[in-house]
Short mmCIF file of C-alpha atoms in Angstrom, two decimals:
data_model
loop_
_atom_site.label_atom_id
_atom_site.label_comp_id
_atom_site.label_asym_id
_atom_site.label_seq_id
_atom_site.Cartn_x
_atom_site.Cartn_y
_atom_site.Cartn_z
CA MET A 287 -6.00 61.60 -35.07
CA ARG A 288 -4.68 58.66 -37.11
CA ARG A 289 -1.19 59.22 -35.86
CA TRP A 290 -2.51 59.24 -32.03
CA PHE A 291 -4.40 56.04 -32.85
CA ALA A 292 -1.20 54.45 -34.19
CA VAL A 293 0.67 55.26 -31.27
CA VAL A 294 -1.81 53.95 -28.96
CA LEU A 295 -1.91 50.64 -30.97
CA VAL A 296 1.72 50.36 -30.87
CA LEU A 297 1.81 50.93 -26.99
CA ALA A 298 -1.15 48.33 -26.54
CA LEU A 299 0.71 45.62 -28.62
CA ALA A 300 4.02 46.30 -26.67
CA VAL A 301 2.11 45.80 -23.37
CA ALA A 302 0.41 42.71 -24.64
CA ALA A 303 3.73 41.28 -25.90
CA ALA A 304 5.35 42.02 -22.47
CA PHE A 305 2.61 40.43 -20.77
CA ILE A 306 2.89 37.25 -22.86
CA LEU A 307 6.53 37.13 -22.53
CA LEU A 308 6.31 37.57 -18.76
CA VAL A 309 3.72 34.65 -18.61
CA MET A 310 5.80 32.52 -20.89
CA SER A 311 8.94 33.20 -18.80
CA ARG A 312 7.43 32.46 -15.29
CA ARG A 313 8.67 29.22 -13.96
CA PRO A 314 5.86 26.69 -13.11
CA PRO A 315 5.40 25.91 -9.55
CA THR A 316 7.46 23.08 -8.16
CA LEU A 317 6.13 20.35 -5.91
CA SER A 318 8.49 17.71 -4.40
CA VAL A 319 7.02 14.17 -3.94
CA VAL A 320 9.10 11.25 -2.23
CA THR A 321 8.30 7.79 -3.16
CA TRP A 322 9.77 4.28 -3.37
CA ALA A 323 12.48 3.06 -5.94
CA GLY A 324 11.93 0.24 -8.28
CA SER A 325 8.60 -0.78 -10.13
CA TYR A 326 6.47 0.97 -7.53
CA GLY A 327 7.88 4.32 -8.22
CA ARG A 328 7.92 3.61 -12.02
CA ALA A 329 4.31 2.73 -11.79
CA GLN A 330 3.42 5.87 -9.77
CA SER A 331 5.24 7.85 -12.49
CA SER A 332 2.92 6.64 -15.29
CA ALA A 333 -0.08 6.54 -13.43
CA LEU A 334 0.11 9.60 -11.15
CA PHE A 335 2.98 12.04 -11.65
CA ILE A 336 2.99 12.35 -15.34
CA PRO A 337 -0.92 12.93 -15.65
CA TYR A 338 -0.90 15.45 -12.64
CA GLN A 339 2.03 17.35 -14.12
CA ALA A 340 0.11 17.59 -17.23
CA ARG A 341 -3.18 18.55 -15.80
CA SER A 342 -1.92 21.14 -13.17
CA GLY A 343 1.00 22.61 -14.98
CA THR A 344 2.99 21.97 -11.84
CA ASN A 345 6.56 20.86 -12.10
CA LEU A 346 6.88 17.62 -10.16
CA HIS A 347 10.16 16.66 -8.42
CA ILE A 348 10.36 13.11 -7.74
CA ALA A 349 12.65 11.81 -4.87
CA GLU A 350 13.17 8.17 -3.82
CA TYR A 351 13.80 6.83 -0.32
CA ASP A 352 13.80 3.35 1.53
CA GLY A 353 11.10 4.19 4.01
CA GLY A 354 11.17 5.21 7.74
CA LEU A 355 10.75 8.55 9.32
CA ARG A 356 14.40 9.86 10.03
CA GLU A 357 14.33 12.47 6.94
CA LEU A 358 10.71 13.41 7.78
CA ARG A 359 11.60 14.18 11.55
CA LYS A 360 14.54 16.22 10.41
CA ALA A 361 12.64 18.13 7.78
CA VAL A 362 9.82 19.06 10.41
CA GLY A 363 12.22 19.74 13.25
CA ARG A 364 14.24 22.20 11.13
CA GLY A 365 11.45 23.65 9.08
CA ARG A 366 13.36 23.04 6.06
CA TYR A 367 11.30 20.93 3.60
CA GLY A 368 13.08 19.10 0.81
CA PHE A 369 9.66 17.32 -0.04
CA ASP A 370 6.01 18.38 0.27
CA ALA A 371 4.13 15.06 -0.09
CA ILE A 372 5.16 11.47 0.86
CA ASP A 373 4.17 7.96 0.21
CA LEU A 374 4.40 6.09 3.48
CA GLU A 375 3.67 2.47 4.46
CA LEU A 376 0.82 2.42 6.68
CA PRO A 377 2.78 1.73 10.03
CA ASP A 378 5.02 4.59 9.36
CA ALA A 379 2.06 6.84 8.55
CA VAL A 380 0.34 5.89 11.76
CA ALA A 381 3.49 6.44 13.71
CA ALA A 382 4.48 9.76 12.14
CA CYS A 383 0.71 11.11 12.75
CA ARG A 384 1.04 10.06 16.49
CA GLN A 385 4.37 11.93 16.63
CA GLY A 386 2.87 15.15 15.12
CA LEU A 387 5.02 14.95 12.07
CA LEU A 388 2.13 15.18 9.54
CA GLU A 389 -0.63 17.86 8.54
CA ARG A 390 -4.13 16.81 9.29
CA ILE A 391 -6.30 16.08 6.16
CA ASP A 392 -9.94 16.62 6.07
CA ALA A 393 -11.52 13.61 4.24
CA ALA A 394 -14.58 15.85 3.18
CA SER A 395 -12.17 17.66 0.89
CA LEU A 396 -11.50 14.56 -1.18
CA PRO A 397 -13.28 13.98 -4.38
CA ALA A 398 -16.40 11.88 -4.28
CA GLY A 399 -16.67 8.48 -5.79
CA LEU A 400 -18.04 7.62 -9.16
CA ARG A 401 -21.54 7.50 -8.10
CA GLY A 402 -21.25 10.69 -6.07
CA GLU A 403 -20.86 8.84 -2.75
CA PRO A 404 -18.71 10.69 -0.16
CA ALA A 405 -15.10 9.72 0.06
CA ALA A 406 -15.26 8.19 3.50
CA GLN A 407 -17.85 5.78 2.16
CA ASP A 408 -15.88 4.88 -1.09
CA PHE A 409 -12.52 4.15 0.68
CA VAL A 410 -11.99 0.72 2.21
CA ALA A 411 -11.77 0.41 6.00
CA GLY A 412 -8.52 1.85 7.37
CA ALA A 413 -7.63 3.97 4.37
CA ILE A 414 -8.57 7.36 5.73
CA GLY A 415 -6.51 8.48 8.85
CA ARG A 416 -6.26 11.75 10.54
CA CYS A 417 -2.94 12.56 8.64
CA TRP A 418 -2.94 10.21 5.77
CA ILE A 419 -4.94 9.21 2.84
CA GLY A 420 -4.58 5.35 1.77
CA SER A 421 -3.84 4.76 -2.10
CA VAL A 422 -2.94 1.13 -2.78
CA VAL A 423 -3.62 -1.96 -0.85
CA TYR A 424 -1.30 -4.90 -0.61
CA SER A 425 -1.96 -8.08 1.25
CA GLN A 426 -0.52 -11.26 2.41
CA ILE A 427 -2.27 -14.25 1.18
CA VAL A 428 -1.69 -18.19 1.20
CA GLY A 429 -0.20 -19.65 -1.87
CA PHE A 430 0.05 -23.33 -2.52
CA ASP A 431 1.59 -25.74 -5.23
CA PRO A 432 -1.32 -27.26 -7.06
CA ARG A 433 0.78 -30.32 -7.96
CA ARG A 434 0.92 -31.55 -4.38
CA PHE A 435 -2.71 -32.20 -4.20
CA SER A 436 -4.26 -34.49 -6.72
CA GLY A 437 -7.93 -34.19 -5.45
CA ALA A 438 -9.52 -31.34 -3.61
CA GLN A 439 -7.61 -28.25 -3.62
CA PRO A 440 -7.14 -26.04 -0.58
CA SER A 441 -9.43 -23.05 -0.47
CA SER A 442 -9.65 -21.57 2.93
CA LEU A 443 -7.40 -20.33 5.49
CA ALA A 444 -8.23 -23.32 7.80
CA ASP A 445 -6.84 -25.50 5.01
CA PHE A 446 -3.34 -24.09 5.76
CA PHE A 447 -3.54 -25.73 9.28
CA ASP A 448 -5.03 -29.10 7.94
CA LEU A 449 -2.04 -31.31 7.54
CA ALA A 450 -4.42 -34.57 7.28
CA ARG A 451 -6.20 -33.28 4.11
CA PHE A 452 -3.41 -31.34 2.62
CA PRO A 453 0.07 -32.73 3.93
CA GLY A 454 3.37 -30.95 3.25
CA PRO A 455 5.55 -28.23 4.62
CA ARG A 456 4.06 -24.71 5.52
CA ALA A 457 6.32 -21.76 4.88
CA LEU A 458 5.74 -18.66 7.34
CA ARG A 459 7.51 -15.31 7.47
CA ALA A 460 10.14 -15.67 10.13
CA ASP A 461 11.10 -12.27 11.37
CA SER A 462 7.91 -11.04 12.81
CA ALA A 463 4.89 -12.08 14.74
CA LYS A 464 2.62 -9.45 12.95
CA MET A 465 0.49 -11.25 10.57
CA ASN A 466 1.34 -14.81 11.73
CA LEU A 467 -0.61 -14.27 15.01
CA GLU A 468 -3.61 -12.63 13.33
CA LEU A 469 -3.53 -15.73 10.69
CA ALA A 470 -3.53 -18.18 13.49
CA LEU A 471 -6.42 -16.82 15.27
CA LEU A 472 -8.50 -16.17 12.19
CA ALA A 473 -7.76 -19.92 11.23
CA ASP A 474 -8.86 -20.98 14.62
CA GLY A 475 -12.20 -19.35 14.45
CA VAL A 476 -11.85 -16.03 16.21
CA ALA A 477 -14.16 -13.44 14.54
CA PRO A 478 -12.10 -10.61 12.86
CA ALA A 479 -13.52 -7.90 15.26
CA GLY A 480 -12.14 -9.85 18.23
CA VAL A 481 -8.62 -10.73 16.96
CA TYR A 482 -6.73 -7.83 18.76
CA ARG A 483 -8.81 -8.16 21.98
CA THR A 484 -7.85 -11.77 22.09
CA LEU A 485 -4.11 -11.00 21.50
CA GLU A 486 -4.27 -8.67 24.42
CA THR A 487 -4.84 -11.34 26.81
CA GLN A 488 -2.45 -14.06 27.97
CA ASP A 489 -5.03 -16.87 27.20
CA GLY A 490 -5.56 -15.35 23.79
CA LEU A 491 -2.01 -15.07 22.91
CA GLY A 492 -1.40 -18.43 24.09
CA ARG A 493 -4.14 -19.69 21.81
CA ALA A 494 -2.44 -18.07 18.75
CA PHE A 495 0.86 -19.98 19.67
CA ALA A 496 -0.97 -22.99 20.20
CA LYS A 497 -2.46 -22.86 16.84
CA LEU A 498 1.02 -22.51 15.23
CA ASP A 499 2.30 -25.29 17.39
CA SER A 500 -0.35 -27.51 15.80
CA ILE A 501 1.74 -27.35 12.56
CA ARG A 502 5.09 -26.73 14.14
CA GLY A 503 6.68 -29.87 12.87
CA SER A 504 5.88 -28.84 9.27
CA LEU A 505 6.90 -25.27 9.43
CA VAL A 506 9.76 -23.79 7.22
CA TRP A 507 10.69 -20.06 7.27
CA TRP A 508 11.12 -17.25 4.73
CA THR A 509 12.66 -13.90 5.26
CA ARG A 510 12.59 -12.34 1.58
CA SER A 511 9.52 -11.72 -0.31
CA ASN A 512 10.76 -13.57 -3.33
CA GLU A 513 11.38 -16.83 -1.21
CA PRO A 514 7.92 -18.22 -0.82
CA VAL A 515 7.57 -18.55 -4.70
CA GLU A 516 10.92 -20.26 -4.97
CA MET A 517 9.91 -22.52 -1.97
CA LEU A 518 6.72 -23.67 -3.72
CA ALA A 519 8.32 -24.09 -7.01
CA ASP A 520 11.33 -26.31 -5.75
CA GLY A 521 9.29 -28.36 -3.22
CA ARG A 522 10.36 -27.00 -0.03
CA ALA A 523 6.81 -25.81 0.70
CA ALA A 524 3.38 -27.11 -0.25
CA MET A 525 1.83 -23.83 1.17
CA ALA A 526 3.24 -20.56 1.99
CA THR A 527 2.27 -17.24 3.10
CA LEU A 528 3.32 -14.53 0.52
CA LEU A 529 2.55 -11.11 -0.55
CA ASN A 530 -0.06 -10.73 -3.46
CA GLY A 531 2.57 -8.98 -5.55
CA SER A 532 4.57 -12.16 -5.60
CA LEU A 533 1.53 -14.08 -7.01
CA PHE A 534 1.61 -11.54 -9.92
CA ASP A 535 5.15 -11.84 -10.65
CA ALA A 536 4.97 -15.69 -10.57
CA ALA A 537 2.03 -15.34 -13.13
CA VAL A 538 4.24 -12.99 -15.31
CA HIS A 539 7.06 -15.68 -15.39
CA ARG A 540 4.51 -18.39 -15.94
CA ARG A 541 4.86 -20.19 -12.67
CA ARG A 542 1.80 -21.93 -11.62
CA ILE A 543 0.81 -21.25 -8.06
CA GLY A 544 -2.64 -21.51 -6.51
CA ALA A 545 -4.06 -18.63 -4.34
CA ILE A 546 -6.11 -18.71 -1.33
CA TRP A 547 -7.57 -15.12 -0.63
CA ASP A 548 -9.86 -16.20 2.23
CA ARG A 549 -8.79 -14.10 5.31
CA GLN A 550 -6.11 -12.11 3.32
CA LEU A 551 -4.32 -9.80 5.73
CA TYR A 552 -4.17 -6.29 4.13
CA GLN A 553 -2.03 -3.11 4.63
CA MET A 554 -1.50 -0.11 2.49
CA ASP A 555 0.63 2.55 1.43
CA ALA A 556 -0.67 6.23 2.02
CA PHE A 557 0.05 9.92 0.96
CA ALA A 558 0.68 12.38 3.66
CA ILE A 559 2.05 16.00 4.10
CA PRO A 560 4.89 16.91 6.36
CA LYS A 561 3.79 19.21 9.30
CA GLY A 562 4.23 22.85 8.57
CA ASP A 563 5.22 22.45 4.96
CA PRO A 564 4.53 25.80 3.14
CA LYS A 565 3.30 24.02 0.18
CA ARG A 566 0.61 22.08 2.00
CA ALA A 567 -2.26 23.38 -0.16
CA MET A 568 -0.49 22.29 -3.34
CA ALA A 569 0.45 18.98 -1.80
CA LEU A 570 -3.06 18.41 -0.76
CA ASP A 571 -4.14 19.23 -4.43
CA PHE A 572 -1.81 16.34 -5.62
CA ILE A 573 -3.22 14.00 -3.09
CA ARG A 574 -6.74 14.64 -4.08
CA PHE A 575 -5.74 13.96 -7.82
CA ALA A 576 -3.66 10.83 -6.79
CA THR A 577 -6.45 9.20 -4.71
CA SER A 578 -9.20 9.88 -7.05
CA PRO A 579 -11.07 6.88 -8.52
CA SER A 580 -9.60 7.25 -12.01
CA SER A 581 -6.06 7.81 -10.69
CA LEU A 582 -6.18 4.79 -8.50
CA ALA A 583 -7.56 2.72 -11.19
CA ARG A 584 -4.54 3.71 -13.48
CA MET A 585 -2.27 2.67 -10.59
CA ALA A 586 -3.69 -0.72 -10.42
CA GLU A 587 -3.07 -1.28 -14.06
CA TRP A 588 0.55 -0.56 -13.73
CA ALA A 589 1.04 -2.46 -10.44
CA PRO A 590 -0.90 -5.45 -8.74
CA TYR A 591 -2.04 -3.30 -5.72
CA GLY A 592 -5.62 -2.78 -5.14
CA PRO A 593 -7.14 0.61 -5.28
CA ALA A 594 -8.00 2.01 -1.79
CA ARG A 595 -11.35 3.13 -3.32
CA ARG A 596 -14.16 0.78 -4.16
CA SER A 597 -15.55 2.79 -7.22
CA ALA A 598 -12.12 2.71 -8.79
CA LEU A 599 -12.23 -1.05 -9.46
CA GLY A 600 -14.72 -0.90 -12.32
CA LEU A 601 -12.19 1.30 -14.27
CA VAL A 602 -9.16 -1.08 -14.03
CA GLY A 603 -8.23 -2.79 -17.33
CA ARG A 604 -5.14 -4.54 -18.56
CA ASN A 605 -1.31 -3.75 -17.71
CA PRO A 606 -0.35 -1.35 -20.51
CA GLU A 607 2.98 -3.11 -21.04
CA LEU A 608 2.15 -6.89 -20.54
CA GLY A 609 -1.54 -6.96 -21.63
CA ILE A 610 -2.30 -8.89 -18.50
CA ALA A 611 -5.89 -8.20 -16.92
CA MET A 612 -5.05 -6.85 -13.56
CA THR A 613 -8.25 -7.41 -11.53
CA PRO A 614 -7.70 -10.97 -10.80
CA PHE A 615 -4.48 -10.04 -8.80
CA LEU A 616 -6.00 -7.11 -6.77
CA PRO A 617 -6.68 -7.53 -3.07
CA THR A 618 -9.63 -5.20 -3.35
CA ALA A 619 -11.45 -7.12 -6.04
CA PRO A 620 -14.81 -7.95 -4.61
CA GLU A 621 -14.38 -11.76 -4.97
CA HIS A 622 -11.05 -11.46 -2.89
CA PHE A 623 -12.10 -8.87 -0.24
CA LYS A 624 -15.03 -10.55 1.13
CA THR A 625 -13.25 -11.93 4.07
CA ALA A 626 -10.24 -9.57 4.03
CA PHE A 627 -8.61 -8.57 7.60
CA ALA A 628 -7.24 -5.10 8.07
CA VAL A 629 -4.00 -5.23 10.06
CA ASN A 630 -4.12 -2.70 12.88
CA ASP A 631 -0.85 -0.97 12.83
CA GLY A 632 -1.73 1.19 15.96
CA TRP A 633 -2.21 -1.89 17.75
CA TRP A 634 1.23 -3.20 16.86
CA LEU A 635 2.64 0.16 17.80
CA ASP A 636 1.32 -0.17 21.23
CA HIS A 637 1.73 -3.91 21.80
CA GLY A 638 4.55 -4.94 19.34
CA ALA A 639 7.69 -4.92 21.57
CA GLU A 640 6.33 -7.27 24.10
CA ILE A 641 4.81 -9.66 21.55
CA GLU A 642 7.80 -9.60 19.36
CA ALA A 643 9.84 -10.63 22.28
CA ARG A 644 7.60 -13.76 22.85
CA TRP A 645 7.77 -14.44 19.16
CA ARG A 646 11.42 -14.60 19.26
CA ALA A 647 11.57 -16.82 22.15
CA TRP A 648 8.84 -19.17 20.60
CA ARG A 649 10.97 -19.30 17.44
CA GLN A 650 14.03 -20.34 19.31
CA LYS A 651 12.54 -23.13 21.26
#
């Protein structure tokens, strides 16, 4: 009897050891995510990728790209997927969704906000689409050189066009009508809800160009995102439109720039899943994690982009490397977001070609 029991025990131990060996030898599942190179990708690695890998046991493979839809079209067209989740700028996400290149995402499947509110109520306007989930918000604001104005400092978008009270050159982005025309109409008193309806009419489009004409003699132009800060620093501009990330970079390098958040024009990056991807369930699990309030708060600590969820803001602290409090630089901070304007990328896909042609003609006059 004892001999039989010993044999059974040995066999049981052998089976247990084999099972443990099998479990330990199994490769963890792999999920491929495509994102941007540089500081943004590094911030995602610290805030999202490493924590998700630790929590899920998934092996994340990270690839970099320069934007656009070419590789996505190839993957979906061939049914061969080198990536399972992709970080897209919102114009590309809108275009890809229209072209049937992305999986539908049910917003009801996303985690609730910190107070239990449904995700659809927690995300900012425009962050949830049929095929994408917004993650970070970035914006165009107006920066100014405080040394140029000895008295009152500019504080509203209307001040950008007020050469009498705030004289000096104005710097605008040269290569696109997008954002410049919205900025002009908002400064001219058009209500946010009526901006794109106004731009669809010849009179409304003329109104936007007339507003820009009112400061044409003081306009200078920028094309690279680092130029506005340089132009403010060296005196080529008294005010300039610039990306909010440039404001943060200036602060890191101790360059003093005033900021006008009134009527900031915001866009965002969003996560999406290629249409037909066999790992779409895993990809959706990653997106749920990456767009949760705590994950977006971590992202905002590493990079000066606003979390697309309102409830994430209260969790945002200091940059882990620089020790800088990040909330003052975030577009979605409540004091900045009160008059924020969401750029309508779908509208620009429908009307952009015609309007950009008129913009180029106006610029060449």
